[in-house]
Coordinates of C-alpha atoms and ligand atoms in Angstrom, one line a residue:
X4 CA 175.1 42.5 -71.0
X5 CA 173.5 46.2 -71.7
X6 CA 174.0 45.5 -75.7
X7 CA 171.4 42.5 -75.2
X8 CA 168.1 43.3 -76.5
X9 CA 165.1 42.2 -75.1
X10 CA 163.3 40.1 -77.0
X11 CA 160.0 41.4 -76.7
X12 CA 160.9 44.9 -77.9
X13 CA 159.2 45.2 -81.6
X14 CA 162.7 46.7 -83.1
X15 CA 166.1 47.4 -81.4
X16 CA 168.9 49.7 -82.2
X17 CA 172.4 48.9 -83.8
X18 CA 175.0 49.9 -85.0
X19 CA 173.3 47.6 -88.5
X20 CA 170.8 49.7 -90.2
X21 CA 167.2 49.6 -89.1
X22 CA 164.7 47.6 -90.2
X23 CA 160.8 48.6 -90.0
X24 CA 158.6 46.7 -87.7
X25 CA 157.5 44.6 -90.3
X26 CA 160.5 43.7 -92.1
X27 CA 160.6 40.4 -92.0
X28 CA 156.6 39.9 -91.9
X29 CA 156.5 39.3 -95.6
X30 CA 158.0 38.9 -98.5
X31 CA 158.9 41.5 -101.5
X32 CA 155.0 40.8 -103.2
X33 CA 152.6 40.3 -100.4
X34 CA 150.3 37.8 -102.0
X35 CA 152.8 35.6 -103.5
X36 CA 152.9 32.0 -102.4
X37 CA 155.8 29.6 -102.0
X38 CA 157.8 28.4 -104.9
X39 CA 156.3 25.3 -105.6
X40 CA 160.2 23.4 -104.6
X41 CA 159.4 24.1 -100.9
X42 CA 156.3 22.2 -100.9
X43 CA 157.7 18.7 -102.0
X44 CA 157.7 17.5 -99.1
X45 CA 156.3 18.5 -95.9
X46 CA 157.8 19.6 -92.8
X47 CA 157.1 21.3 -89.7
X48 CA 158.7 24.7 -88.3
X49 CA 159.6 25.2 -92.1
X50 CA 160.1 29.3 -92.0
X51 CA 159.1 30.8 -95.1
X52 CA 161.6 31.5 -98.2
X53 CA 161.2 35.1 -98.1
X54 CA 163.5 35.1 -94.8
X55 CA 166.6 34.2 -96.4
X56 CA 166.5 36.8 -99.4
X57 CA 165.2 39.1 -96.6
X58 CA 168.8 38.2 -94.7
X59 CA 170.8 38.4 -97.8
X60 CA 169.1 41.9 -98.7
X61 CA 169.6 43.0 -95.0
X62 CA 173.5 41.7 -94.6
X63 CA 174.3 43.3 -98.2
X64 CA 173.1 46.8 -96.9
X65 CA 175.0 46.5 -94.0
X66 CA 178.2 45.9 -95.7
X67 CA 178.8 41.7 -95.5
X68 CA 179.9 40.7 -98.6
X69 CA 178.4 36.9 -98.7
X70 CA 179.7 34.1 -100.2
X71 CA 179.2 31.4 -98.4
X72 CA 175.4 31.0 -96.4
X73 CA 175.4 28.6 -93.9
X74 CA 172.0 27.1 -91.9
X75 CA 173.3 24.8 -88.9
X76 CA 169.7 23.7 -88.4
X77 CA 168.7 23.2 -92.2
X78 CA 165.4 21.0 -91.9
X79 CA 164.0 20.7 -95.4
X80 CA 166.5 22.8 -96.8
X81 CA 164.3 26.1 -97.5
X82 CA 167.8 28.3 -96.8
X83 CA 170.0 26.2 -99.0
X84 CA 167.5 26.9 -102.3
X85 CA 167.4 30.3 -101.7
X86 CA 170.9 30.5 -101.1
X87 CA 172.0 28.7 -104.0
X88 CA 169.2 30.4 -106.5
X89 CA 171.0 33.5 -105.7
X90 CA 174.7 32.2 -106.5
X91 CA 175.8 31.5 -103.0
X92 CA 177.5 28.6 -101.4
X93 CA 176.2 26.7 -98.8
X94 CA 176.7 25.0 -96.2
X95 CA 174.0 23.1 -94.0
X96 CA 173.1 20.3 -91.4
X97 CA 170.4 18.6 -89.8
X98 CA 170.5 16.0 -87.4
X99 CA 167.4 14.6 -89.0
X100 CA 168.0 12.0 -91.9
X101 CA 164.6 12.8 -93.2
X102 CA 165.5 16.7 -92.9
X103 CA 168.1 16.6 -95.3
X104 CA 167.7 13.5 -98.2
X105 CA 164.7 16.7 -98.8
X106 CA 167.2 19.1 -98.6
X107 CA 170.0 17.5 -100.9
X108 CA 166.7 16.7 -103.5
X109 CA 165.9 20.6 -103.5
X110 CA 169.3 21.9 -104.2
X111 CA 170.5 19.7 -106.9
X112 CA 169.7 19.3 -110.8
X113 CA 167.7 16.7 -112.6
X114 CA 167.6 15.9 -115.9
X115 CA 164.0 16.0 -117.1
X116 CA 163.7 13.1 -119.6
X117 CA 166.0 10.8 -117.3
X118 CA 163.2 11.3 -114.5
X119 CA 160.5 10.2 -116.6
X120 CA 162.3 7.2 -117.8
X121 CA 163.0 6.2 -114.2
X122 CA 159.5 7.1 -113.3
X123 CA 158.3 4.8 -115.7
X124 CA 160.6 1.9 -115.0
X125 CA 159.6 2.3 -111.4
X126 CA 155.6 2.0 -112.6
X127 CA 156.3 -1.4 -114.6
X128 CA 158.6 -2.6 -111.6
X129 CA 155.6 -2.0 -109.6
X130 CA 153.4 -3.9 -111.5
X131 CA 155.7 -7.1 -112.0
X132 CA 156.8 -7.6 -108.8
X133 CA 155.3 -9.2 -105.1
X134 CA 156.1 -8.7 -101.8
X135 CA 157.7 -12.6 -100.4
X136 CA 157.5 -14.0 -97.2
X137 CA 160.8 -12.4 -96.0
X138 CA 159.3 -9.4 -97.2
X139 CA 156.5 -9.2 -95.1
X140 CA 158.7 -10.8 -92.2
X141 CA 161.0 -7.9 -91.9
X142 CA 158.1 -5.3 -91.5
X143 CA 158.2 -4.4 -88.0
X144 CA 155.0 -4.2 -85.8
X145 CA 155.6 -0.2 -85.6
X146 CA 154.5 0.3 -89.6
X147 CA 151.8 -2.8 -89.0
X148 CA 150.1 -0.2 -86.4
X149 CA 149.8 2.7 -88.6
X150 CA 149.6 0.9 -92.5
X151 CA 146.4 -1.6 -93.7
X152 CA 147.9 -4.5 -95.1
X153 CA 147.1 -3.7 -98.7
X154 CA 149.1 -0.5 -98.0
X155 CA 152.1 -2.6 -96.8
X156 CA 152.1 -4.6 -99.5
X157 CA 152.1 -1.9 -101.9
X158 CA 155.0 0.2 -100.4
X159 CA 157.0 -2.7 -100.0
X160 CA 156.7 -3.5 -103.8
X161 CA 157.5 0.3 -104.5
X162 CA 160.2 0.5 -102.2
X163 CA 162.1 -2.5 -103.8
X164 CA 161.3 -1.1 -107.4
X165 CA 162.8 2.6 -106.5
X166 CA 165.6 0.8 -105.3
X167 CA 166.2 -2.1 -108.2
X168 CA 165.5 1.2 -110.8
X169 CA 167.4 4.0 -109.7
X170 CA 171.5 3.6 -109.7
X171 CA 172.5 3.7 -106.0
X172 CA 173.5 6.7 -104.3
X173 CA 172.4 8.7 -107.4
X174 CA 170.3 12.3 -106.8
X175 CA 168.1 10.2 -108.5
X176 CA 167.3 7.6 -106.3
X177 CA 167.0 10.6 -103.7
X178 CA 164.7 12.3 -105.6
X179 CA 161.9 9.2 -105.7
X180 CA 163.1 8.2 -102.2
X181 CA 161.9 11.4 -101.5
X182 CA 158.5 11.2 -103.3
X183 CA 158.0 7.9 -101.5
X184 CA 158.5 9.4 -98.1
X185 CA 155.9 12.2 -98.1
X186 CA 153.4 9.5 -99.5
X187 CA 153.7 7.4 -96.4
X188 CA 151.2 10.1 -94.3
X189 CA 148.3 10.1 -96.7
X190 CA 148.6 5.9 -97.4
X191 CA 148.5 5.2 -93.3
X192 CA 146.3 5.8 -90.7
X193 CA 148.5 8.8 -88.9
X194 CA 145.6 11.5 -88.2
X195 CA 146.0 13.8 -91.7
X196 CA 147.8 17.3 -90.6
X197 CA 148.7 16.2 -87.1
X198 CA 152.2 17.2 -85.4
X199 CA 151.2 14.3 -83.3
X200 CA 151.6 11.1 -83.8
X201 CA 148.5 9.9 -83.9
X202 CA 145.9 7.1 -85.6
X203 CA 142.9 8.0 -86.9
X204 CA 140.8 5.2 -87.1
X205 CA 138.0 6.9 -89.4
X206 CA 140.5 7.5 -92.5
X207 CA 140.4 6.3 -95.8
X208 CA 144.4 5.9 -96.5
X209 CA 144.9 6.6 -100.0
X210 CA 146.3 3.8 -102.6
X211 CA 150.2 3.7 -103.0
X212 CA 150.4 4.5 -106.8
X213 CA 147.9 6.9 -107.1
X214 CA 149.4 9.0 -104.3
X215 CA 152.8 8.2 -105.8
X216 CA 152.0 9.1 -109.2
X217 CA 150.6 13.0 -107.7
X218 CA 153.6 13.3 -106.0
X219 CA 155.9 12.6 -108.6
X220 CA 153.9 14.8 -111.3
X221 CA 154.3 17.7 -108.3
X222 CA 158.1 17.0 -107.6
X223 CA 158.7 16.8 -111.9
X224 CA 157.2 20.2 -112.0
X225 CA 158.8 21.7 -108.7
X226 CA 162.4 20.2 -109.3
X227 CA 162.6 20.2 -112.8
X228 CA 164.0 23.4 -113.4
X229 CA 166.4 23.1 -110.9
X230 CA 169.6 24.0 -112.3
X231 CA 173.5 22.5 -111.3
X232 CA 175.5 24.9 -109.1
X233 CA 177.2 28.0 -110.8
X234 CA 181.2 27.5 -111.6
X235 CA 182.7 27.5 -108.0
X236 CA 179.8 27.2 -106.1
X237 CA 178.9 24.7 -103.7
X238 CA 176.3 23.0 -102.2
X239 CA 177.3 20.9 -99.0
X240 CA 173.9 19.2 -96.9
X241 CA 175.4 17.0 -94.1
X242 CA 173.5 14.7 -92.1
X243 CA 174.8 15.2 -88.2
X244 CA 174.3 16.8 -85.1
X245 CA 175.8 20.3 -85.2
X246 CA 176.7 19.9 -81.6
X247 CA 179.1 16.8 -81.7
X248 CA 182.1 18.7 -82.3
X249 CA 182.8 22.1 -81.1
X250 CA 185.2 22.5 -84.3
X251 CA 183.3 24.5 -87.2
X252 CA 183.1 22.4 -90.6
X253 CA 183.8 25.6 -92.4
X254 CA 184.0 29.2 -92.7
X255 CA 180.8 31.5 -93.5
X256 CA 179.6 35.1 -93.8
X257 CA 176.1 34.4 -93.1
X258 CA 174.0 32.6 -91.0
X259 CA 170.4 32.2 -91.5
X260 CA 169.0 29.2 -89.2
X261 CA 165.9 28.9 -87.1
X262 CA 166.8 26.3 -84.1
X263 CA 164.0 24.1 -82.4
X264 CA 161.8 25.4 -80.1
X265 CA 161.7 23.7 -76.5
X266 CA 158.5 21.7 -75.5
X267 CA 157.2 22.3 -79.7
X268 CA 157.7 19.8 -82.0
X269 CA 159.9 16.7 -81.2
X270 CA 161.4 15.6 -85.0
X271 CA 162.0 11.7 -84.3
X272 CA 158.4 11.2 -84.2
X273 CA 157.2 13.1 -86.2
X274 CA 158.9 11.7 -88.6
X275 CA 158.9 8.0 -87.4
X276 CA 157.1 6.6 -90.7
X277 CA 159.8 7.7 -93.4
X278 CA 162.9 6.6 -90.6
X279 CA 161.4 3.4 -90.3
X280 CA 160.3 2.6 -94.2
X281 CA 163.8 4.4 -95.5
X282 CA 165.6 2.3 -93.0
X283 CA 167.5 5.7 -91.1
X284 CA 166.9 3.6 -88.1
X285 CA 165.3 0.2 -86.7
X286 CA 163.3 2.4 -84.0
X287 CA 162.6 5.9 -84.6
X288 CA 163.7 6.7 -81.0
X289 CA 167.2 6.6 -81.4
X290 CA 167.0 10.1 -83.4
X291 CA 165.6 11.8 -80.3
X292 CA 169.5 11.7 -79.1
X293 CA 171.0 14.5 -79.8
X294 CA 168.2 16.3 -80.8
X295 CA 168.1 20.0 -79.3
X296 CA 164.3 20.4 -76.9
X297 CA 164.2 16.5 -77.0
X298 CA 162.5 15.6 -73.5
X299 CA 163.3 12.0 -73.2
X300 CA 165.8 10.9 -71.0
X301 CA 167.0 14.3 -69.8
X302 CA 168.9 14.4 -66.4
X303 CA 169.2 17.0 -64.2
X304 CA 171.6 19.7 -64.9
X305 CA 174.3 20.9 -62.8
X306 CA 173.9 23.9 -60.4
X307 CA 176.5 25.6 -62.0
X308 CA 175.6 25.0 -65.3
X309 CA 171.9 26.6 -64.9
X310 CA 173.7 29.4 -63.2
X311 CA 176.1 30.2 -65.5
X312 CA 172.7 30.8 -68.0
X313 CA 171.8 34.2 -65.6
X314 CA 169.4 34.9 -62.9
X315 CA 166.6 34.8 -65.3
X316 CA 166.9 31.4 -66.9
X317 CA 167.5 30.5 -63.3
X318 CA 164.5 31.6 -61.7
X319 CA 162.3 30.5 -65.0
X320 CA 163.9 26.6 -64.2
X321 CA 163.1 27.1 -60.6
X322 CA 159.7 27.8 -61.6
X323 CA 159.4 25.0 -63.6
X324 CA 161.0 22.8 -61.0
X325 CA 157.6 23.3 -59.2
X326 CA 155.7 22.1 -62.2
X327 CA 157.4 19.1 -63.6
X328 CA 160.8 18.3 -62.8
X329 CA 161.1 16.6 -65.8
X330 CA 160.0 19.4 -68.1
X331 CA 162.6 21.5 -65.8
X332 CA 165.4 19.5 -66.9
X333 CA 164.4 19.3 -70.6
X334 CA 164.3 23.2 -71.0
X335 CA 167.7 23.2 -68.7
X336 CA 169.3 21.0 -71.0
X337 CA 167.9 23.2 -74.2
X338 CA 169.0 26.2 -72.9
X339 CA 172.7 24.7 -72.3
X340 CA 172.4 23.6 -75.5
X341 CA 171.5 26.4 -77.7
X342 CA 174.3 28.1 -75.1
X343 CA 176.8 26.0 -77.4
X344 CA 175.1 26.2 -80.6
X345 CA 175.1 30.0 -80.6
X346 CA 178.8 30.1 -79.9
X347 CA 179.5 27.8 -82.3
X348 CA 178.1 29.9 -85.1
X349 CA 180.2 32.9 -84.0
X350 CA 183.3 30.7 -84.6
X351 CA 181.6 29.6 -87.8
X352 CA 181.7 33.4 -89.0
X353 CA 183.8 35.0 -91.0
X354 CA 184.8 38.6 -89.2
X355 CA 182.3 41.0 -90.4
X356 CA 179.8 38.2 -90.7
X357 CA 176.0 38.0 -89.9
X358 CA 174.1 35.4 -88.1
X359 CA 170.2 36.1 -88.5
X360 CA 167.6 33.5 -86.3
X361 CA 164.3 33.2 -86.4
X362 CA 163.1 31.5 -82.7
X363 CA 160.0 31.9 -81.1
X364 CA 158.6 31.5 -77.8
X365 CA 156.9 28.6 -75.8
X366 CA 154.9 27.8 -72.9
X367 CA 154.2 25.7 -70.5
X368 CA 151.3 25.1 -67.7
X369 CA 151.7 29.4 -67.5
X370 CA 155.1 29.8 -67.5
X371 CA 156.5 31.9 -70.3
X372 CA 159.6 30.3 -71.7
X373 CA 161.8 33.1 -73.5
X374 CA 163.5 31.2 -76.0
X375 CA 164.0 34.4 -77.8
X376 CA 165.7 36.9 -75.2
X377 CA 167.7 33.6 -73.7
X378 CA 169.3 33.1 -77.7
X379 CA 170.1 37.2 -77.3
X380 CA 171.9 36.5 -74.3
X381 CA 173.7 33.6 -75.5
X382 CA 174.5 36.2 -78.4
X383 CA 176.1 38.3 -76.3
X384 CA 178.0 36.0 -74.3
X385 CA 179.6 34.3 -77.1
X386 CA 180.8 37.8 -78.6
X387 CA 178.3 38.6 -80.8
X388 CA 178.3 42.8 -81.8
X389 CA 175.3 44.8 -83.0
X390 CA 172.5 42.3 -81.5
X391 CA 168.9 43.4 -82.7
X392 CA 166.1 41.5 -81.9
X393 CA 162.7 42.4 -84.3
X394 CA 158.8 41.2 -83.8
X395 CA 157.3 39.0 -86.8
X396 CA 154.3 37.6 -87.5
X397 CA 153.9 34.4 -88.8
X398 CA 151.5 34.5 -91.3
X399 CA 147.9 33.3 -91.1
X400 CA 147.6 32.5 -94.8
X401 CA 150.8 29.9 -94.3
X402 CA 149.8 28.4 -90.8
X403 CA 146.8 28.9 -88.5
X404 CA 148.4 29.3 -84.9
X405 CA 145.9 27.8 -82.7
X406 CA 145.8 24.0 -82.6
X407 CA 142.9 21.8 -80.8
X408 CA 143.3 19.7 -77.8
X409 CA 144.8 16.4 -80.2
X410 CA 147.5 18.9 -81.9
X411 CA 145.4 19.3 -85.1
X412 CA 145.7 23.1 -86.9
X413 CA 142.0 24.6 -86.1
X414 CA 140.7 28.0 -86.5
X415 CA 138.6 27.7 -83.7
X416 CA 140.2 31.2 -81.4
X417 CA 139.0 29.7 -78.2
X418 CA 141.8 26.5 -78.8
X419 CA 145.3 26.6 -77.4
X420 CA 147.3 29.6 -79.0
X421 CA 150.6 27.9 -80.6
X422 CA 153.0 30.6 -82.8
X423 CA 151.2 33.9 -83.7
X424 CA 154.6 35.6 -83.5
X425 CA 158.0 35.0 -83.4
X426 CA 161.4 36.7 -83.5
X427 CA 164.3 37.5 -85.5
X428 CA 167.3 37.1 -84.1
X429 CA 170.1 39.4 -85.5
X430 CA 173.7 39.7 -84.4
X431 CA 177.5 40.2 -86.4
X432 CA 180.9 38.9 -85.8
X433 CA 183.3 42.0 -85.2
Ligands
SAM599 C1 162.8 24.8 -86.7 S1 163.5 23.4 -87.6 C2 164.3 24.2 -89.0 C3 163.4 24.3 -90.1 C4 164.1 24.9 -91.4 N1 164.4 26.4 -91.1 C5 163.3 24.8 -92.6 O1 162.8 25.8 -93.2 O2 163.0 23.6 -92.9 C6 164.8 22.9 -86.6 C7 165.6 21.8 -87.1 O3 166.7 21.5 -86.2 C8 167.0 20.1 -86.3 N2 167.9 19.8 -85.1 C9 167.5 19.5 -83.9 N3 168.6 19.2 -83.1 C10 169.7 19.3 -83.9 C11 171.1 19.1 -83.7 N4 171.6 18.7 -82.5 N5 171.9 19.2 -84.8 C12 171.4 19.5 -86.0 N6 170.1 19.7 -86.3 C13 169.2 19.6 -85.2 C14 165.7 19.5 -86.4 O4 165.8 18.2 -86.9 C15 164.9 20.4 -87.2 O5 164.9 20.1 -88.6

């Protein structure tokens, strides 16, 4: 266990060349914003882009020759553009179906006047078509509670035109499935910018086409350019839960991947709108299975399995146990989890290769959960070599860190701190 590096230190020594404190704070030019392709489509917990040419820079001066990139917890696909931008393969998953039809849009290539053409054939499909009866009888009573009528009407009407329009299974009918998904927060009544799901019954929704028409024009612009993958390179985005099998899908030399935190941001409802208009599932619950810091319908762990974790994780559970036995078990269950998930990257490496995450740490009711020092230790366990764990701060210009007491983003310093820092994560396969 000595090699393990507490998390809280701001840099740690290795046998991988140092970093300075602020490394990973920022990217190459200071004031430059995010490529316009990462903001398609919105998504919480996104880390910025600058992290995985940071990781490529830092695992090229230590010596890995990469080939193949790999994020095991993809989300919106912010590793696999950068990844593939640079000439690497990659390899990704997410166990979210929303997480990844954005991720396969980002990564692949469009051509410019066949968008336009569809764009315009879903318009005039729009305009020529009515919602029926069985239309309106299949809408479930979930959208009803967050969607005005007109609203409903309207997506249904778009929904069928993107589908009649755009060949099936096509990037292309990804592409506008896409668009239509991030419209569904500004045309509902879900509170604008909250990580909550949650109505607000003062909004103005916005109309379907307008907000449909934005989106597109911003997608066209973002996506356009994107070019098809270089002669051998691929580009593999696969919807499942990394931890069904303990088997690696393939072989990798790096790994850059940011895993959920516990008690933060739970995906499945987050989400709910797009997984119940895009059909992923008939209720939005069945995601939470399977989903790592998921706090639904968590057991109690075994003894044995909490021990095996160390005294520390122990005593932290033990502490929880007196808050909220059910909150206990949740963070038990997460910390098992990311147990396997750890170990199954190091099988995932190539030897040689370099897994890089970015985690950051939660609380709850007082008591500080280490997210970061108990994914070092898992490092460690599973074999890991040269584990250095570095300070970041996550950047006030891409995400205010405090939120107010219904989950909204506030700059008021006085509300609930959320993620002023987190931690990068950085280990190799001998
Ligand atoms: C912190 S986010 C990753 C964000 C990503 N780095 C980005 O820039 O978009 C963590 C992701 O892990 C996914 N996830 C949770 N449990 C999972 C599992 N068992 N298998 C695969 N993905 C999972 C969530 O759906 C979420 O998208």
């Amino acid at each position: 266990m000595s090699s393990v590096l507490k998390a809280s230190s701001t840099t740690s020594a290795s046998n991988c060349s140092p970093v300075s404190a602020s490394y990973w704070d920022f990217g190459d030019r200071r004031d430059s914003r995010e490529d316009p392709i990462h903001r398609i489509h919105s998504y919480p917990a996104k880390f910025p882009s600058f992290i995985t040419t940071k990781a490529l820079e830092h695992a090229k001066r230590n010596g890995v020759d990469v080939k193949v990139v790999a994020d095991v917890f993809c989300g919106c696909g912010t590793t696999a553009v950068e990844a593939k931008r640079r000439g690497k393969s990659f390899w990704g998953c997410d166990i979210n179906p929303v997480a990844t039809l954005i991720a396969k849009v980002k990564t692949r290539h469009y051509r410019g006047p066949a968008l336009v053409r569809y764009f315009e054939a879903i318009q005039e499909g729009f305009r020529s078509t009515k919602p029926s009866m069985e239309d309106r009888a299949r809408i479930s009573d979930r959208i009803r509670y967050w969607f005005e009528e007109r609203n409903i009407d309207d997506l249904i009407r778009l929904d069928r035109s993107i589908r009649q329009f755009t060949p099936a299974k096509s990037p292309y009918r990804a592409f506008f499935l896409c668009g239509f998904s991030n419209i569904l927060k500004p045309t509902s009544r879900w509170l604008t910018k909250s990580i909550k799901a949650q109505l607000d019954p003062h909004k103005s929704p916005r109309g379907v086409m307008e907000a449909f028409e934005d989106q597109f024009n911003q997608m066209q612009k973002a996506c356009g350019a994107n070019l098809f993958p270089a002669r051998g390179q691929t580009v593999r985005i696969r919807t499942q839960d990394f931890l069904a099998s303990e088997k690696p899908s393939c072989l990798v030399d790096l790994i850059v991947t940011s895993p959920p935190y516990v008690t933060s941001y739970n995906y499945a409802d987050i989400h709910q709108l797009s997984t119940l208009w895009l059909r992923s599932a008939t209720d939005y619950r069945e995601l939470r299975r399977g989903m790592l810091g998921n706090q639904y319908g968590v057991g109690p762990p075994s003894l044995e399995a909490i021990e095996s974790l160390g005294t520390t994780t122990a005593e932290m559970y033990q502490g929880l146990l007196s808050e909220c036995r059910h909150k206990a078990h949740s963070v038990a269950r997460y910390f098992l989890d990311v147990d396997k998930a750890v170990a199954k990257c190091w099988r995932m490496l190539n030897t040689g290769g370099m897994a890089v995450f970015v985690i950051g740490n939660t609380e709850y009711k007082g008591i500080r959960i280490d997210n970061a020092a108990h994914l070092a230790r898992c490092m460690d366990r599973a074999g890991f070599c040269d584990i250095a764990s570095t300070r970041r701060k996550v950047s006030l210009k891409t995400m205010t860190p405090y939120r107010d007491a219904r989950g909204r983003f506030t700059r008021d310093l006085t509300a609930r701190e959320v993620y002023g820092e987190e931690f990068v994560v950085v280990g190799r396969r001998s």
